[in-house]
PDB file of C-alpha atoms in Angstrom:
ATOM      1  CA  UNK A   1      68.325 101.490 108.813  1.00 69.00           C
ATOM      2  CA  UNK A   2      70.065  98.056 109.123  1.00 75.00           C
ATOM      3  CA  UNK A   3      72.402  99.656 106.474  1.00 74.00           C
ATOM      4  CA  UNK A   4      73.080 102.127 108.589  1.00 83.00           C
ATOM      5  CA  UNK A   5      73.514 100.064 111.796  1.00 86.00           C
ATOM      6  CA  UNK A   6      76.040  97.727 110.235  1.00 88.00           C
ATOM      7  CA  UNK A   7      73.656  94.516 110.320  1.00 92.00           C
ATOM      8  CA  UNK A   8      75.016  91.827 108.195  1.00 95.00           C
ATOM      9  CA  UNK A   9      71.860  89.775 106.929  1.00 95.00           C
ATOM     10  CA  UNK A  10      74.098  86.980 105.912  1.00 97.00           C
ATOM     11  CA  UNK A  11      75.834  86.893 108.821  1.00 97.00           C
ATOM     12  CA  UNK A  12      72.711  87.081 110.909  1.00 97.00           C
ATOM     13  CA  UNK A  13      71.454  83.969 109.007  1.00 98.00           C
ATOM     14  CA  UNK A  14      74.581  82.250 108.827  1.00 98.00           C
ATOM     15  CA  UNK A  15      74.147  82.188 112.329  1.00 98.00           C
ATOM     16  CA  UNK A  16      70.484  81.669 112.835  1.00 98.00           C
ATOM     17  CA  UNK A  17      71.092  78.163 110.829  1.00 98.00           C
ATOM     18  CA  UNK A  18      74.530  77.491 112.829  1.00 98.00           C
ATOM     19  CA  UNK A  19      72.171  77.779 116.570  1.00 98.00           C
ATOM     20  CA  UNK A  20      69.889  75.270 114.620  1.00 98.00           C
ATOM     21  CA  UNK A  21      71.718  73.158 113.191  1.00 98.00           C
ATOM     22  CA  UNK A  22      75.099  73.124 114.112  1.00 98.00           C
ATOM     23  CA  UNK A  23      76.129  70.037 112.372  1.00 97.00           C
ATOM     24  CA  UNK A  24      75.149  72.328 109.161  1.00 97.00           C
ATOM     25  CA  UNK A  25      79.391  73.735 109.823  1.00 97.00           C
ATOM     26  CA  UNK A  26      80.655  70.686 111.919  1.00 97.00           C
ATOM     27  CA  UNK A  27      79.432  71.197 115.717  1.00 97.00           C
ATOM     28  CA  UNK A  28      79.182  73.973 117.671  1.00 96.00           C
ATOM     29  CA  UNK A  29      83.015  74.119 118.464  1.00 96.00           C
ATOM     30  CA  UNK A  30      83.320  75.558 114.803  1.00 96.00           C
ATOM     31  CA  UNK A  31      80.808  78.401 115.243  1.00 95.00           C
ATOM     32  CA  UNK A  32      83.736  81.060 116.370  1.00 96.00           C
ATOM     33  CA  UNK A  33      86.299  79.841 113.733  1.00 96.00           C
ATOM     34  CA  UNK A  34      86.927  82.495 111.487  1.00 97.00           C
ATOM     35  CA  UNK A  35      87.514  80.537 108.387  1.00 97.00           C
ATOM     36  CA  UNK A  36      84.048  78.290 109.110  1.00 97.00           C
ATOM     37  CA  UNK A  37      82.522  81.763 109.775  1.00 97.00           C
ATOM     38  CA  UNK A  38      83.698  83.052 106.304  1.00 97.00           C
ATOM     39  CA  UNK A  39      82.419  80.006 104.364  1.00 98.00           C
ATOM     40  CA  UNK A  40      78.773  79.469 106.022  1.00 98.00           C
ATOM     41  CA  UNK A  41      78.678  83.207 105.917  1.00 98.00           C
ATOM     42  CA  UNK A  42      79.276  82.847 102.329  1.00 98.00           C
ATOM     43  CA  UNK A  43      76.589  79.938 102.256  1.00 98.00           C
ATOM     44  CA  UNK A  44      73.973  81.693 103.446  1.00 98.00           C
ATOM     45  CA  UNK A  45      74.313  84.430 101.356  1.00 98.00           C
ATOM     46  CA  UNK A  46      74.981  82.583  98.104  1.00 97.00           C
ATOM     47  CA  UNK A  47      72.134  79.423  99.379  1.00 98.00           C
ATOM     48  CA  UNK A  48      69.822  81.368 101.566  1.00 98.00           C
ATOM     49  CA  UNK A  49      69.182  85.366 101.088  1.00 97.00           C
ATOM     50  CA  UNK A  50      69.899  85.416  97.338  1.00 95.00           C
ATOM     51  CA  UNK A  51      67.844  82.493  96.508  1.00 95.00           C
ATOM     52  CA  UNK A  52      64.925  83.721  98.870  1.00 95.00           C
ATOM     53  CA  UNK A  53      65.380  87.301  97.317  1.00 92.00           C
ATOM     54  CA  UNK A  54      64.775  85.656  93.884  1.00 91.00           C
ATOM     55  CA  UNK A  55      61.896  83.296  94.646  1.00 90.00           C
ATOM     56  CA  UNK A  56      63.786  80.208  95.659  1.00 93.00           C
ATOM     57  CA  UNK A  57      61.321  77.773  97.349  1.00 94.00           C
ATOM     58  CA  UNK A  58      62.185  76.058 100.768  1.00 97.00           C
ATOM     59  CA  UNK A  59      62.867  72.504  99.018  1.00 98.00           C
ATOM     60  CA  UNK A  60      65.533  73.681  96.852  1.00 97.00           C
ATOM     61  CA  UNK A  61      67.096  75.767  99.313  1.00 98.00           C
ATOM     62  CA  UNK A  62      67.212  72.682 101.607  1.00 98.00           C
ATOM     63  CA  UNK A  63      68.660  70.421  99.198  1.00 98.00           C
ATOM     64  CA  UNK A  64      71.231  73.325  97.911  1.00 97.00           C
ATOM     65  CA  UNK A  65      72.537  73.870 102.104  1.00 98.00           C
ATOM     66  CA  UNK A  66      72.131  70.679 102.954  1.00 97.00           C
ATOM     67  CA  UNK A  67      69.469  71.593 105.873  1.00 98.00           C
ATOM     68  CA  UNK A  68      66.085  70.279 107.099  1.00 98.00           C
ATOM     69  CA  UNK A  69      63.263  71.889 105.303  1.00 98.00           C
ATOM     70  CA  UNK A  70      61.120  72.573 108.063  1.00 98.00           C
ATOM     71  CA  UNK A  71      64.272  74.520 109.375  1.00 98.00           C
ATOM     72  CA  UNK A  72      64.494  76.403 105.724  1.00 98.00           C
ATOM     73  CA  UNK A  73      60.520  77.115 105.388  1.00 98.00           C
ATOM     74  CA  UNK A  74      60.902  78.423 109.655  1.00 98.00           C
ATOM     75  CA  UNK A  75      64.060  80.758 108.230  1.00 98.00           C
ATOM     76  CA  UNK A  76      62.293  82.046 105.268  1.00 97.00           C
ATOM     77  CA  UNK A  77      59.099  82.878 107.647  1.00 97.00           C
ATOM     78  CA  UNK A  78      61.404  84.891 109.700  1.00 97.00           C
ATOM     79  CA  UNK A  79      62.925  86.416 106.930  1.00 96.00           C
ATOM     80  CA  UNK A  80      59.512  87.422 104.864  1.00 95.00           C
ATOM     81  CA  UNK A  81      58.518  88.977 107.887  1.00 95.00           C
ATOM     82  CA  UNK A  82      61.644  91.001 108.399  1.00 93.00           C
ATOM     83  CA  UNK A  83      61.444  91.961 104.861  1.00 92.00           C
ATOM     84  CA  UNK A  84      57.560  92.166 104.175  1.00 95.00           C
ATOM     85  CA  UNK A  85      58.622  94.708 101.321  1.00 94.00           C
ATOM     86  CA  UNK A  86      60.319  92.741  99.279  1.00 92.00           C
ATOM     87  CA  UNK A  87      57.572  90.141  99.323  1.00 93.00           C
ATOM     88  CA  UNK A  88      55.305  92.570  97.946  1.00 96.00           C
ATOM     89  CA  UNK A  89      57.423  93.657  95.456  1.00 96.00           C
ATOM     90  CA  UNK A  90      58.059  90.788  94.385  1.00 95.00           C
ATOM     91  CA  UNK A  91      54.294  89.821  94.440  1.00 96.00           C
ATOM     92  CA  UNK A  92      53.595  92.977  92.485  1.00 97.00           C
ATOM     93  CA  UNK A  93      56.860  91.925  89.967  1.00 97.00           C
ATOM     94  CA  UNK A  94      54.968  88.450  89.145  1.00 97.00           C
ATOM     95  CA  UNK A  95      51.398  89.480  88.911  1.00 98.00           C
ATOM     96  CA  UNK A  96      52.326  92.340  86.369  1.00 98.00           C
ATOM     97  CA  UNK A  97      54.573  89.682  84.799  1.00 98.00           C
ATOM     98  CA  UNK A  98      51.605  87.567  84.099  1.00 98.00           C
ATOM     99  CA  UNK A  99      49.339  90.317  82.980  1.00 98.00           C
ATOM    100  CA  UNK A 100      51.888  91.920  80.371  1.00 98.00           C
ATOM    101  CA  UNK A 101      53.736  88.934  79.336  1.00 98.00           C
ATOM    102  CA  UNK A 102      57.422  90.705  80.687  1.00 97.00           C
ATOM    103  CA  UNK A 103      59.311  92.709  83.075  1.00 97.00           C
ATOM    104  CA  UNK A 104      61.455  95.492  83.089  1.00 96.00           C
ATOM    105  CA  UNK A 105      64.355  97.485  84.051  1.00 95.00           C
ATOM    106  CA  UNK A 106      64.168 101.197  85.597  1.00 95.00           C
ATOM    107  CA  UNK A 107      65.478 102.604  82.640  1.00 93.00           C
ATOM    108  CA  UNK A 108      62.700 100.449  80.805  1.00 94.00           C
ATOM    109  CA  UNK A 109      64.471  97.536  79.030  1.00 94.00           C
ATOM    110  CA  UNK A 110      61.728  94.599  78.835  1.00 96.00           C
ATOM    111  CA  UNK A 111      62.516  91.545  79.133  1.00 96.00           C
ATOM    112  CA  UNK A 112      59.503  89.074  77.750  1.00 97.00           C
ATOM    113  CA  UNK A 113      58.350  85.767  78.553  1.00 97.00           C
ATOM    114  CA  UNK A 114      58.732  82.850  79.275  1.00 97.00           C
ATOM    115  CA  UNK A 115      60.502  83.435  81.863  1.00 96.00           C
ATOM    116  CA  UNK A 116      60.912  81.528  85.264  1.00 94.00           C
ATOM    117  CA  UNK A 117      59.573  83.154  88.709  1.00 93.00           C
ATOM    118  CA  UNK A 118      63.547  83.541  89.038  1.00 92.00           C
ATOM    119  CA  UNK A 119      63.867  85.595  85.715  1.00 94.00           C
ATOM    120  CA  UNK A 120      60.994  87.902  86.133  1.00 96.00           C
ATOM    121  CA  UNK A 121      62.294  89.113  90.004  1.00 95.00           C
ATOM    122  CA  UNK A 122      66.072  88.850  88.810  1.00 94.00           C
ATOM    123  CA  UNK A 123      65.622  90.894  85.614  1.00 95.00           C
ATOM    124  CA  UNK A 124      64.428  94.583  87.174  1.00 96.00           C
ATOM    125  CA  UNK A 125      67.386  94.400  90.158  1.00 94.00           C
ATOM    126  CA  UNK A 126      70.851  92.725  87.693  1.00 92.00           C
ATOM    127  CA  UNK A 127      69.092  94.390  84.465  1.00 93.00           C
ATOM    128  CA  UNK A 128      69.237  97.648  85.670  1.00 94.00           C
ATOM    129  CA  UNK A 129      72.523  97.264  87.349  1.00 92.00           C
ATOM    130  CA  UNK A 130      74.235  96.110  84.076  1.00 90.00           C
ATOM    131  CA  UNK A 131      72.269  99.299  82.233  1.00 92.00           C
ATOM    132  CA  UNK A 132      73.733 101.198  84.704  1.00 93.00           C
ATOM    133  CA  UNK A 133      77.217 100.157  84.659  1.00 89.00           C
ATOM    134  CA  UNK A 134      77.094  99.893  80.523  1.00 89.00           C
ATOM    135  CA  UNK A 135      75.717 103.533  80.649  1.00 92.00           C
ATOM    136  CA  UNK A 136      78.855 104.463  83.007  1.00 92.00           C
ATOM    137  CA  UNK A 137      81.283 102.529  81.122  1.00 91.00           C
ATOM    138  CA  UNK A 138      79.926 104.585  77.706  1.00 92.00           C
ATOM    139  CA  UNK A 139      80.429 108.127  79.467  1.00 94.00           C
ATOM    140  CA  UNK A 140      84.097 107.320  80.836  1.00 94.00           C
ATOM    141  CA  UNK A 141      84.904 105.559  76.850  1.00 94.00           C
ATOM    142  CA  UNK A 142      83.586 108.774  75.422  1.00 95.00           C
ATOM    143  CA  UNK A 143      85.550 110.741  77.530  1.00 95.00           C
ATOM    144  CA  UNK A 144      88.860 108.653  76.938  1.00 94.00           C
ATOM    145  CA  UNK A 145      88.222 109.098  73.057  1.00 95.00           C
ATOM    146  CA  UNK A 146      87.769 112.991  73.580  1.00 96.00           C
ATOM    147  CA  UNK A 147      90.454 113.555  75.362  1.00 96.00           C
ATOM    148  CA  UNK A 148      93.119 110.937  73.599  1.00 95.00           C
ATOM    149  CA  UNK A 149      93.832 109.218  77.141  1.00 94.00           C
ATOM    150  CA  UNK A 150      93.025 106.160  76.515  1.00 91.00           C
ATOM    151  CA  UNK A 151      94.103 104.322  79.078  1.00 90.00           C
ATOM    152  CA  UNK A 152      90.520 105.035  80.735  1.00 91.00           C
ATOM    153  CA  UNK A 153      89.006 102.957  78.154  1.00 90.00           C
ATOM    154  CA  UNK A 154      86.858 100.698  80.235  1.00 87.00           C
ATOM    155  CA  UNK A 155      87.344  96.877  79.419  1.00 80.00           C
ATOM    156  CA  UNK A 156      84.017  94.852  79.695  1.00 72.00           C
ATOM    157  CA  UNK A 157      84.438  91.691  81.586  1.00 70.00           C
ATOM    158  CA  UNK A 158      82.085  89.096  81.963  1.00 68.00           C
ATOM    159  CA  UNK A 159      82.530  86.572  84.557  1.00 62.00           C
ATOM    160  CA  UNK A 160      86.116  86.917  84.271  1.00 58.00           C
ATOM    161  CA  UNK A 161      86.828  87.128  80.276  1.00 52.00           C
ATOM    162  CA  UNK A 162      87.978  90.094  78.885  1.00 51.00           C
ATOM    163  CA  UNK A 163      85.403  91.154  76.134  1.00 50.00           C
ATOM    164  CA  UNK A 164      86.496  94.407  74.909  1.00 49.00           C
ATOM    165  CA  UNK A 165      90.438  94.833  74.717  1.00 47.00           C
ATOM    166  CA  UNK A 166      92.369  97.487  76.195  1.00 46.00           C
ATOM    167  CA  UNK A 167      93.736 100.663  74.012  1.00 46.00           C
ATOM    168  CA  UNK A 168      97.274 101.094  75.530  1.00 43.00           C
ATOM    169  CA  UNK A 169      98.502 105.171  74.966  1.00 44.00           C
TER     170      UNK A 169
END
């Protein structure tokens, strides 16, 4: 619903933090600049909702933004109680972890221990995302070799660096 409502949830907890600590972006006189806005925006996403959303605990999340703890254990209260599903998933994600000895994707890629608390929720949500972009990639480089247009020959890049070159016409 917040999806379809346009709620930002970094936004929203850029802001919560800004209201609660507003030295966190340099005083309160910074909380309408666009460009501060941008970058704690950023921050919260990247330092807060990520992290929590992976199993980030309160102290390193403090030390990562730079804010008090007891602010960052209030926040991620807030937030496990806005999102009580994701707790249980993720609750359900580490208990079958430690029963099995791995995790896996949708499609049913395992990945098997030892692997951090951050591993085993990470794995199911980027794993299936790069299974799912690798699948689409395969389909659209099939298709360029059927029909001789190569110039839809997907390129692989990985933060950045080209992996696969290009296959000009």
């Amino acid at each position: 619903e917040e999806l379809y409502q346009g709620y930002d949830v970094h936004t929203a907890w850029f802001e919560f933090f800004a209201k609660e600590h507003p030295q966190w972006i340099g005083g309160r006189k910074l909380f309408n600049d666009k460009v501060t806005r941008k970058k704690f925006r950023d921050e919260a996403k990247n330092g807060f909702v990520f992290p929590s959303w992976f199993g980030a605990q309160p102290p390193s999340i403090s030390e990562r933004l730079g804010l008090p703890i007891d602010l960052v254990e209030m926040a991620q209260d807030r937030f496990w109680r806005s999102y009580p599903g994701v707790r249980d998933w993720q609750d359900r994600t580490w208990k079958a972890y430690q029963k099995n000895g791995y995790v896996e994707t949708l499609p049913g890629l395992r990945r098997r221990a030892p692997l951090s608390m951050n591993e085993a929720f990470n794995t199911p949500i980027q794993g299936t995302a790069a299974q799912i972009v690798l699948r689409a990639m395969n389909v659209i480089s099939e298709y360029a070799q059927e029909t001789g247009d190569w110039h839809y020959q997907p390129r692989l890049l990985i933060h950045g660096v080209c992996a696969l070159p290009v296959l000009a016409p």
